[in-house]
Tab-separated table of C-alpha atoms and ligand atoms in Angstrom:
chain	number	residue	atom	x	y	z
O	1147	MET	CA	10.727	17.511	26.318
O	1148	LEU	CA	11.953	14.036	26.666
O	1149	ASN	CA	14.817	13.526	29.158
O	1150	SER	CA	15.196	9.764	28.809
O	1151	PRO	CA	12.917	7.290	27.079
O	1152	ALA	CA	10.499	5.285	29.384
O	1153	PRO	CA	7.162	3.619	29.326
O	1154	VAL	CA	4.700	6.353	28.641
O	1155	ASP	CA	2.768	5.301	31.729
O	1156	GLU	CA	5.775	6.604	33.730
O	1157	ARG	CA	5.168	10.110	32.103
O	1158	PRO	CA	8.566	10.609	30.697
O	1159	LEU	CA	7.712	13.960	28.995
O	1160	GLU	CA	8.484	17.021	31.116
O	1161	PHE	CA	6.602	20.220	30.819
O	1162	THR	CA	9.364	22.900	30.983
O	1163	GLU	CA	10.506	26.226	29.873
O	1164	VAL	CA	13.067	26.242	26.909
O	1165	GLU	CA	14.495	29.249	24.993
O	1166	THR	CA	12.890	30.140	21.689
O	1167	PRO	CA	15.071	28.891	18.796
O	1168	THR	CA	16.494	31.153	16.202
O	1169	PRO	CA	15.801	30.146	12.517
O	1170	GLY	CA	18.993	29.476	10.507
O	1171	ASP	CA	19.299	31.166	7.071
O	1172	ASP	CA	17.160	28.780	5.240
O	1173	GLU	CA	14.764	28.084	8.036
O	1174	LEU	CA	11.412	29.438	9.451
O	1175	LEU	CA	10.554	30.053	13.026
O	1176	VAL	CA	7.070	28.598	13.590
O	1177	ARG	CA	4.712	29.406	16.401
O	1178	VAL	CA	2.827	26.177	16.944
O	1179	ARG	CA	-1.085	26.221	17.242
O	1180	ALA	CA	-1.796	22.570	17.108
O	1181	CYS	CA	0.230	19.312	16.952
O	1182	GLY	CA	-1.089	15.915	16.193
O	1183	ILE	CA	0.140	12.949	18.132
O	1184	CYS	CA	1.305	9.745	16.219
O	1185	ARG	CA	2.332	6.332	17.175
O	1186	THR	CA	5.740	7.240	16.003
O	1187	ASP	CA	6.144	9.697	19.144
O	1188	LEU	CA	5.034	6.787	21.298
O	1189	HIS	CA	7.999	4.899	19.772
O	1190	VAL	CA	10.297	7.921	20.389
O	1191	VAL	CA	9.094	8.391	23.920
O	1192	GLU	CA	9.452	4.830	24.909
O	1193	GLY	CA	12.711	4.165	23.323
O	1194	GLU	CA	11.695	1.670	20.343
O	1195	LEU	CA	13.315	4.269	18.118
O	1196	PRO	CA	16.867	4.774	19.524
O	1197	MET	CA	17.278	8.356	21.067
O	1198	ARG	CA	18.936	10.482	18.316
O	1199	ARG	CA	18.758	13.987	20.090
O	1200	PRO	CA	19.102	14.260	23.924
O	1201	HIS	CA	16.126	16.177	25.492
O	1202	VAL	CA	14.157	16.122	22.141
O	1203	ILE	CA	10.720	17.811	21.902
O	1204	PRO	CA	8.481	15.126	20.021
O	1205	GLY	CA	5.815	15.871	17.569
O	1206	HIS	CA	5.721	16.030	13.672
O	1207	GLN	CA	2.122	17.126	12.821
O	1208	VAL	CA	2.575	20.700	13.378
O	1209	VAL	CA	0.177	23.465	12.290
O	1210	GLY	CA	1.349	26.993	13.096
O	1211	GLU	CA	2.142	30.402	11.752
O	1212	VAL	CA	5.425	31.766	10.382
O	1213	ALA	CA	6.850	34.000	13.214
O	1214	ALA	CA	10.256	34.759	11.695
O	1215	VAL	CA	12.202	33.952	8.548
O	1216	GLY	CA	15.873	33.203	7.978
O	1217	ALA	CA	17.898	35.525	5.787
O	1218	ARG	CA	17.704	33.529	2.629
O	1219	VAL	CA	13.812	32.513	2.895
O	1220	GLU	CA	11.730	33.971	0.295
O	1221	SER	CA	8.875	31.447	0.044
O	1222	PHE	CA	6.875	32.266	3.173
O	1223	PRO	CA	5.762	35.608	4.527
O	1224	SER	CA	5.470	36.266	8.325
O	1225	GLY	CA	2.118	35.334	9.595
O	1226	GLU	CA	1.270	32.664	6.974
O	1227	ARG	CA	-0.289	29.391	8.272
O	1228	VAL	CA	2.017	26.340	7.482
O	1229	GLY	CA	2.490	22.625	8.303
O	1230	VAL	CA	5.610	20.856	9.449
O	1231	ALA	CA	5.745	17.155	8.918
O	1232	TRP	CA	8.050	14.259	9.711
O	1233	LEU	CA	10.729	14.651	6.998
O	1234	HIS	CA	12.690	17.580	8.381
O	1235	ARG	CA	15.399	17.820	6.050
O	1236	THR	CA	17.392	15.616	3.542
O	1237	CYS	CA	21.047	16.008	2.166
O	1238	GLY	CA	19.650	16.655	-1.487
O	1239	MET	CA	22.794	15.018	-3.061
O	1240	CYS	CA	22.755	11.224	-2.377
O	1241	ARG	CA	21.594	8.715	-4.797
O	1242	TYR	CA	18.073	8.594	-3.150
O	1243	CYS	CA	17.819	12.270	-3.185
O	1244	ARG	CA	18.777	12.527	-6.837
O	1245	THR	CA	16.269	9.924	-8.092
O	1246	ALA	CA	13.018	11.258	-6.236
O	1247	ARG	CA	13.414	8.749	-3.330
O	1248	GLU	CA	14.142	11.520	-0.644
O	1249	ASN	CA	12.209	9.437	1.811
O	1250	LEU	CA	15.191	6.943	1.845
O	1251	CYS	CA	17.960	9.548	2.307
O	1252	GLU	CA	20.414	8.138	4.931
O	1253	GLN	CA	21.300	11.602	6.022
O	1254	ALA	CA	17.702	12.710	6.727
O	1255	GLU	CA	16.685	14.620	9.641
O	1256	PHE	CA	13.226	13.978	11.244
O	1257	THR	CA	10.911	16.409	13.165
O	1258	GLY	CA	10.443	15.369	16.758
O	1259	TRP	CA	13.171	12.681	16.662
O	1260	THR	CA	16.605	14.044	15.456
O	1261	ALA	CA	15.300	17.803	15.398
O	1262	ASN	CA	12.781	19.311	17.915
O	1263	GLY	CA	9.063	19.061	17.128
O	1264	GLY	CA	5.840	20.484	17.825
O	1265	TYR	CA	4.956	19.453	21.511
O	1266	GLY	CA	6.063	23.066	22.247
O	1267	GLU	CA	5.345	26.770	21.554
O	1268	TYR	CA	7.978	27.197	18.748
O	1269	LEU	CA	10.039	25.155	16.529
O	1270	VAL	CA	12.447	25.915	13.497
O	1271	ALA	CA	12.285	24.039	10.220
O	1272	PRO	CA	13.859	24.494	6.750
O	1273	ALA	CA	11.405	26.301	4.640
O	1274	ALA	CA	11.887	23.909	1.631
O	1275	PHE	CA	10.383	21.282	3.877
O	1276	VAL	CA	7.393	23.215	5.135
O	1277	TYR	CA	3.889	22.976	3.584
O	1278	SER	CA	1.381	25.591	2.792
O	1279	LEU	CA	-2.024	24.218	4.078
O	1280	PRO	CA	-5.313	24.175	2.280
O	1281	GLU	CA	-7.766	26.814	3.659
O	1282	GLY	CA	-10.618	24.227	3.951
O	1283	PHE	CA	-9.137	22.795	7.179
O	1284	ASP	CA	-8.973	24.357	10.588
O	1285	ASP	CA	-5.804	23.877	12.622
O	1286	LEU	CA	-7.154	20.902	14.460
O	1287	GLN	CA	-8.626	19.166	11.301
O	1288	ALA	CA	-5.218	20.026	9.424
O	1289	ALA	CA	-2.911	18.427	12.078
O	1290	PRO	CA	-3.627	14.875	11.560
O	1291	LEU	CA	-3.113	15.170	7.752
O	1292	LEU	CA	0.518	15.833	8.192
O	1293	CYS	CA	1.603	12.390	9.186
O	1294	ALA	CA	-1.346	10.048	9.520
O	1295	GLY	CA	-2.654	11.320	6.227
O	1296	ILE	CA	0.617	11.532	4.255
O	1297	ILE	CA	1.950	8.287	5.240
O	1298	GLY	CA	-1.557	6.681	4.684
O	1299	PHE	CA	-1.465	8.432	1.110
O	1300	ARG	CA	2.012	6.871	0.406
O	1301	SER	CA	0.638	3.399	1.718
O	1302	LEU	CA	-2.078	3.798	-0.892
O	1303	ARG	CA	0.494	4.461	-3.589
O	1304	LEU	CA	2.683	1.611	-2.543
O	1305	THR	CA	-0.268	-0.908	-3.172
O	1306	GLY	CA	0.617	-0.305	-6.689
O	1307	ILE	CA	-3.121	0.070	-7.624
O	1308	GLU	CA	-3.087	2.464	-10.721
O	1309	LYS	CA	-5.187	5.621	-10.677
O	1310	ASP	CA	-7.726	4.149	-13.012
O	1311	ASN	CA	-8.009	0.855	-11.193
O	1312	TRP	CA	-9.158	2.126	-7.883
O	1313	SER	CA	-12.917	1.868	-8.665
O	1314	GLY	CA	-14.009	-1.338	-7.256
O	1315	ALA	CA	-10.615	-2.423	-5.806
O	1316	ARG	CA	-10.962	-4.163	-2.507
O	1317	LEU	CA	-8.672	-2.553	0.034
O	1318	GLY	CA	-7.952	-4.059	3.497
O	1319	ILE	CA	-6.981	-1.880	6.472
O	1320	TYR	CA	-5.726	-3.345	9.697
O	1321	GLY	CA	-5.654	-1.014	12.737
O	1322	PHE	CA	-8.048	1.868	12.426
O	1323	GLY	CA	-6.563	5.044	14.227
O	1324	ALA	CA	-5.470	8.303	12.833
O	1325	ALA	CA	-3.971	6.914	9.584
O	1326	GLY	CA	-6.837	4.508	9.056
O	1327	HIS	CA	-9.594	6.907	9.213
O	1328	VAL	CA	-7.895	9.255	6.648
O	1329	VAL	CA	-7.120	6.493	4.359
O	1330	ILE	CA	-10.582	5.020	4.198
O	1331	GLN	CA	-11.852	8.361	3.141
O	1332	VAL	CA	-9.247	8.625	0.260
O	1333	ALA	CA	-9.986	5.168	-0.869
O	1334	ARG	CA	-13.595	5.402	-0.754
O	1335	ALA	CA	-13.436	8.711	-2.665
O	1336	ARG	CA	-11.435	6.792	-5.339
O	1337	GLY	CA	-14.202	4.244	-5.544
O	1338	ALA	CA	-12.654	1.364	-3.495
O	1339	GLU	CA	-14.434	-1.125	-1.212
O	1340	VAL	CA	-12.707	-0.970	2.135
O	1341	TYR	CA	-12.489	-4.098	4.558
O	1342	VAL	CA	-11.435	-2.971	8.132
O	1343	ARG	CA	-9.988	-5.268	10.765
O	1344	THR	CA	-9.493	-3.499	13.918
O	1345	ARG	CA	-9.844	-3.975	17.778
O	1346	ASP	CA	-12.365	-2.071	19.836
O	1347	ARG	CA	-15.941	-2.608	18.587
O	1348	GLU	CA	-17.217	0.606	20.346
O	1349	ARG	CA	-14.787	3.044	19.084
O	1350	ASN	CA	-12.670	2.075	16.067
O	1351	GLN	CA	-15.045	-0.382	14.376
O	1352	LYS	CA	-17.952	2.038	14.694
O	1353	LEU	CA	-15.975	4.968	13.155
O	1354	ALA	CA	-15.144	2.602	10.235
O	1355	GLU	CA	-18.637	1.760	9.685
O	1356	GLU	CA	-19.697	5.452	9.736
O	1357	LEU	CA	-16.887	6.218	7.197
O	1358	GLY	CA	-18.198	3.810	4.737
O	1359	ALA	CA	-16.425	0.524	5.354
O	1360	THR	CA	-17.779	-2.328	3.165
O	1361	TRP	CA	-17.227	-4.777	5.906
O	1362	VAL	CA	-15.811	-4.378	9.614
O	1363	GLY	CA	-14.267	-7.214	11.754
O	1364	ASN	CA	-11.487	-8.042	14.193
O	1365	SER	CA	-8.279	-9.995	13.299
O	1366	LYS	CA	-9.994	-13.184	14.058
O	1367	ASP	CA	-12.861	-12.536	11.487
O	1368	GLU	CA	-12.063	-13.284	7.994
O	1369	PRO	CA	-13.283	-10.830	5.308
O	1370	PRO	CA	-15.949	-12.346	3.033
O	1371	VAL	CA	-13.764	-11.706	-0.245
O	1372	LYS	CA	-10.050	-11.751	-1.097
O	1373	LEU	CA	-8.482	-8.451	-1.140
O	1374	ASP	CA	-6.482	-6.748	-3.729
O	1375	ALA	CA	-4.366	-5.011	-1.454
O	1376	SER	CA	-4.184	-4.370	2.320
O	1377	ILE	CA	-2.300	-1.846	4.653
O	1378	ILE	CA	-1.345	-2.703	8.208
O	1379	PHE	CA	-1.164	0.341	10.485
O	1380	ALA	CA	-1.136	-1.632	13.755
O	1381	PRO	CA	2.509	-2.127	14.901
O	1382	ALA	CA	1.712	-5.779	15.384
O	1383	GLY	CA	3.913	-8.225	13.241
O	1384	GLU	CA	1.540	-11.168	14.056
O	1385	LEU	CA	-1.005	-9.522	11.600
O	1386	VAL	CA	1.337	-10.127	8.630
O	1387	PRO	CA	0.371	-13.821	8.099
O	1388	ILE	CA	-3.281	-13.144	8.990
O	1389	ALA	CA	-3.357	-10.320	6.314
O	1390	LEU	CA	-1.474	-12.570	3.590
O	1391	LYS	CA	-4.313	-15.167	4.132
O	1392	ALA	CA	-6.948	-12.677	3.092
O	1393	LEU	CA	-4.844	-11.209	-0.026
O	1394	ASP	CA	-5.765	-12.237	-3.413
O	1395	ARG	CA	-3.096	-13.540	-5.901
O	1396	GLY	CA	-0.830	-10.743	-7.037
O	1397	GLY	CA	-1.966	-8.656	-4.104
O	1398	VAL	CA	0.345	-6.246	-2.137
O	1399	LEU	CA	0.591	-5.929	1.508
O	1400	VAL	CA	1.909	-2.652	2.880
O	1401	LEU	CA	3.228	-2.086	6.201
O	1402	GLY	CA	2.602	1.488	7.365
O	1403	GLY	CA	4.510	1.828	10.505
O	1404	ILE	CA	8.134	2.838	11.419
O	1405	HIS	CA	8.164	0.072	13.974
O	1406	MET	CA	6.445	-3.204	14.352
O	1407	SER	CA	6.944	-6.339	16.599
O	1408	ALA	CA	8.635	-9.467	15.132
O	1409	ILE	CA	6.751	-11.121	12.226
O	1410	PRO	CA	6.122	-14.809	12.790
O	1411	SER	CA	7.241	-17.297	10.257
O	1412	PHE	CA	4.771	-18.561	7.821
O	1413	ASP	CA	4.210	-21.100	5.093
O	1414	TYR	CA	5.455	-20.062	1.699
O	1415	SER	CA	1.984	-20.842	0.262
O	1416	LEU	CA	0.749	-17.614	2.083
O	1417	ILE	CA	3.093	-15.367	-0.151
O	1418	TYR	CA	3.143	-17.568	-3.126
O	1419	GLY	CA	0.882	-16.323	-6.149
O	1420	GLU	CA	3.106	-13.308	-6.430
O	1421	ARG	CA	1.831	-11.756	-3.333
O	1422	VAL	CA	4.001	-8.909	-2.072
O	1423	VAL	CA	5.060	-7.483	1.358
O	1424	ARG	CA	6.591	-4.045	1.536
O	1425	SER	CA	7.099	-1.434	4.139
O	1426	VAL	CA	6.628	2.421	3.906
O	1427	ALA	CA	9.579	4.380	4.957
O	1428	ASN	CA	8.835	8.149	5.615
O	1429	ASN	CA	7.620	10.317	2.643
O	1430	THR	CA	8.617	12.543	-0.092
O	1431	ARG	CA	7.537	16.173	-0.187
O	1432	LYS	CA	5.735	15.313	-3.398
O	1433	ASP	CA	3.631	12.760	-1.415
O	1434	GLY	CA	2.852	15.561	1.011
O	1435	ARG	CA	1.774	18.099	-1.605
O	1436	GLU	CA	-0.198	15.651	-3.590
O	1437	PHE	CA	-2.048	14.299	-0.629
O	1438	LEU	CA	-2.900	17.780	0.823
O	1439	ALA	CA	-4.315	18.607	-2.548
O	1440	GLU	CA	-6.358	15.382	-2.773
O	1441	ALA	CA	-7.592	15.725	0.790
O	1442	ALA	CA	-8.720	19.275	0.088
O	1443	ARG	CA	-10.719	18.053	-3.082
O	1444	ILE	CA	-12.527	15.187	-1.370
O	1445	PRO	CA	-12.673	16.837	1.351
O	1446	VAL	CA	-11.195	14.470	4.054
O	1447	GLN	CA	-12.836	15.152	7.462
O	1448	THR	CA	-10.630	14.401	10.285
O	1449	HIS	CA	-12.125	13.216	13.610
O	1450	VAL	CA	-10.137	14.601	16.418
O	1451	GLN	CA	-9.696	14.308	20.301
O	1452	THR	CA	-7.964	17.337	21.698
O	1453	PHE	CA	-5.449	17.709	24.708
O	1454	ASN	CA	-3.762	20.580	26.146
O	1455	LEU	CA	0.054	20.741	25.686
O	1456	GLY	CA	0.550	19.993	29.443
O	1457	GLU	CA	-1.415	16.774	28.939
O	1458	ALA	CA	1.105	15.303	26.320
O	1459	ASN	CA	1.866	12.286	28.573
O	1460	GLU	CA	-1.895	11.608	28.842
O	1461	ALA	CA	-2.497	11.922	25.162
O	1462	LEU	CA	0.269	9.221	24.396
O	1463	ILE	CA	-1.164	6.995	27.232
O	1464	ALA	CA	-4.613	7.295	25.582
O	1465	LEU	CA	-3.029	6.445	22.149
O	1466	LYS	CA	-1.183	3.485	23.590
O	1467	HIS	CA	-4.349	2.101	25.030
O	1468	ASP	CA	-6.547	2.652	22.007
O	1469	ALA	CA	-8.534	5.269	23.750
O	1470	ILE	CA	-8.646	7.855	20.979
O	1471	ARG	CA	-11.387	7.899	18.400
O	1472	GLY	CA	-9.682	9.121	15.112
O	1473	ALA	CA	-6.834	11.127	15.744
O	1474	GLY	CA	-5.287	12.912	18.955
O	1475	VAL	CA	-4.216	16.499	18.719
O	1476	LEU	CA	-2.391	18.591	21.222
O	1477	VAL	CA	-3.764	22.380	21.293
O	1478	ILE	CA	-0.864	24.767	22.078
A	1545	ZN	ZN1	19.992	12.354	0.639
A	1546	ZN	ZN1	3.809	10.040	12.322
């Protein structure tokens, strides 16, 4: 659990005994088997996201099995394998929830931030927000799909490229960690050319090449063609003008993170030509279900690096220092 936010090098997560939670009427008790680590966990632990729940247990890419069900739950039998993701619960009544935009709900609860998450043995989650997982993925493979994958999928949707126009589309990806390595597989399967700009030649650039990137470079290298759309997964605002410069007229730049350093000012000419910059905020359950189905069809293969639960601080330190190839996963 997180007692108080601090730089992760100070090891702010404490490994401790806590009571097993009791599920409410509409909730499941899930015994955690694996939990992916995400940059958002790092933002929670280090305090870039304000503390919303004291002593929170982070983690929102949870693969586990149903250990108990609340009185009103009929959807999941005990023992079924399930996934718990970032969107923990929404109000269901606000103007966003009523118009298929529950990702924007102002009353939303989030796993591992406002509610306890998967860096532990058990958690509770509303059954209506829990996913069934396709059988083709084992627990470790499935974990990174639950945020890196779902948010990556929503980022692809927000590029505005229609289903029939993906073939031959030129997509840029900035930052090549857990989300990038899933998104490239989805985009390639849809027929896109993918241009990856990322640090770390040995680890990230090599993985991008292996996964079929058309071109790989760092942020100083300019891609050889103008891009139809790009997604920035790195939390670095200085990449925005760099990415706009490489974007074709009418192109969309999607910012895939929940937190980003300040964006430097830039000339209007970089965004003129009907270029668009937009962020991604959370996801709807529909995104999650559609992504899991598409990932199973492709099938996406996640590259994971595992850590034990007691090594959660070390896992986040490795994430912070770009030392993870693909996605990090805690094994519970
Ligand atoms: Zn709402
Ligand atoms: Zn996440």
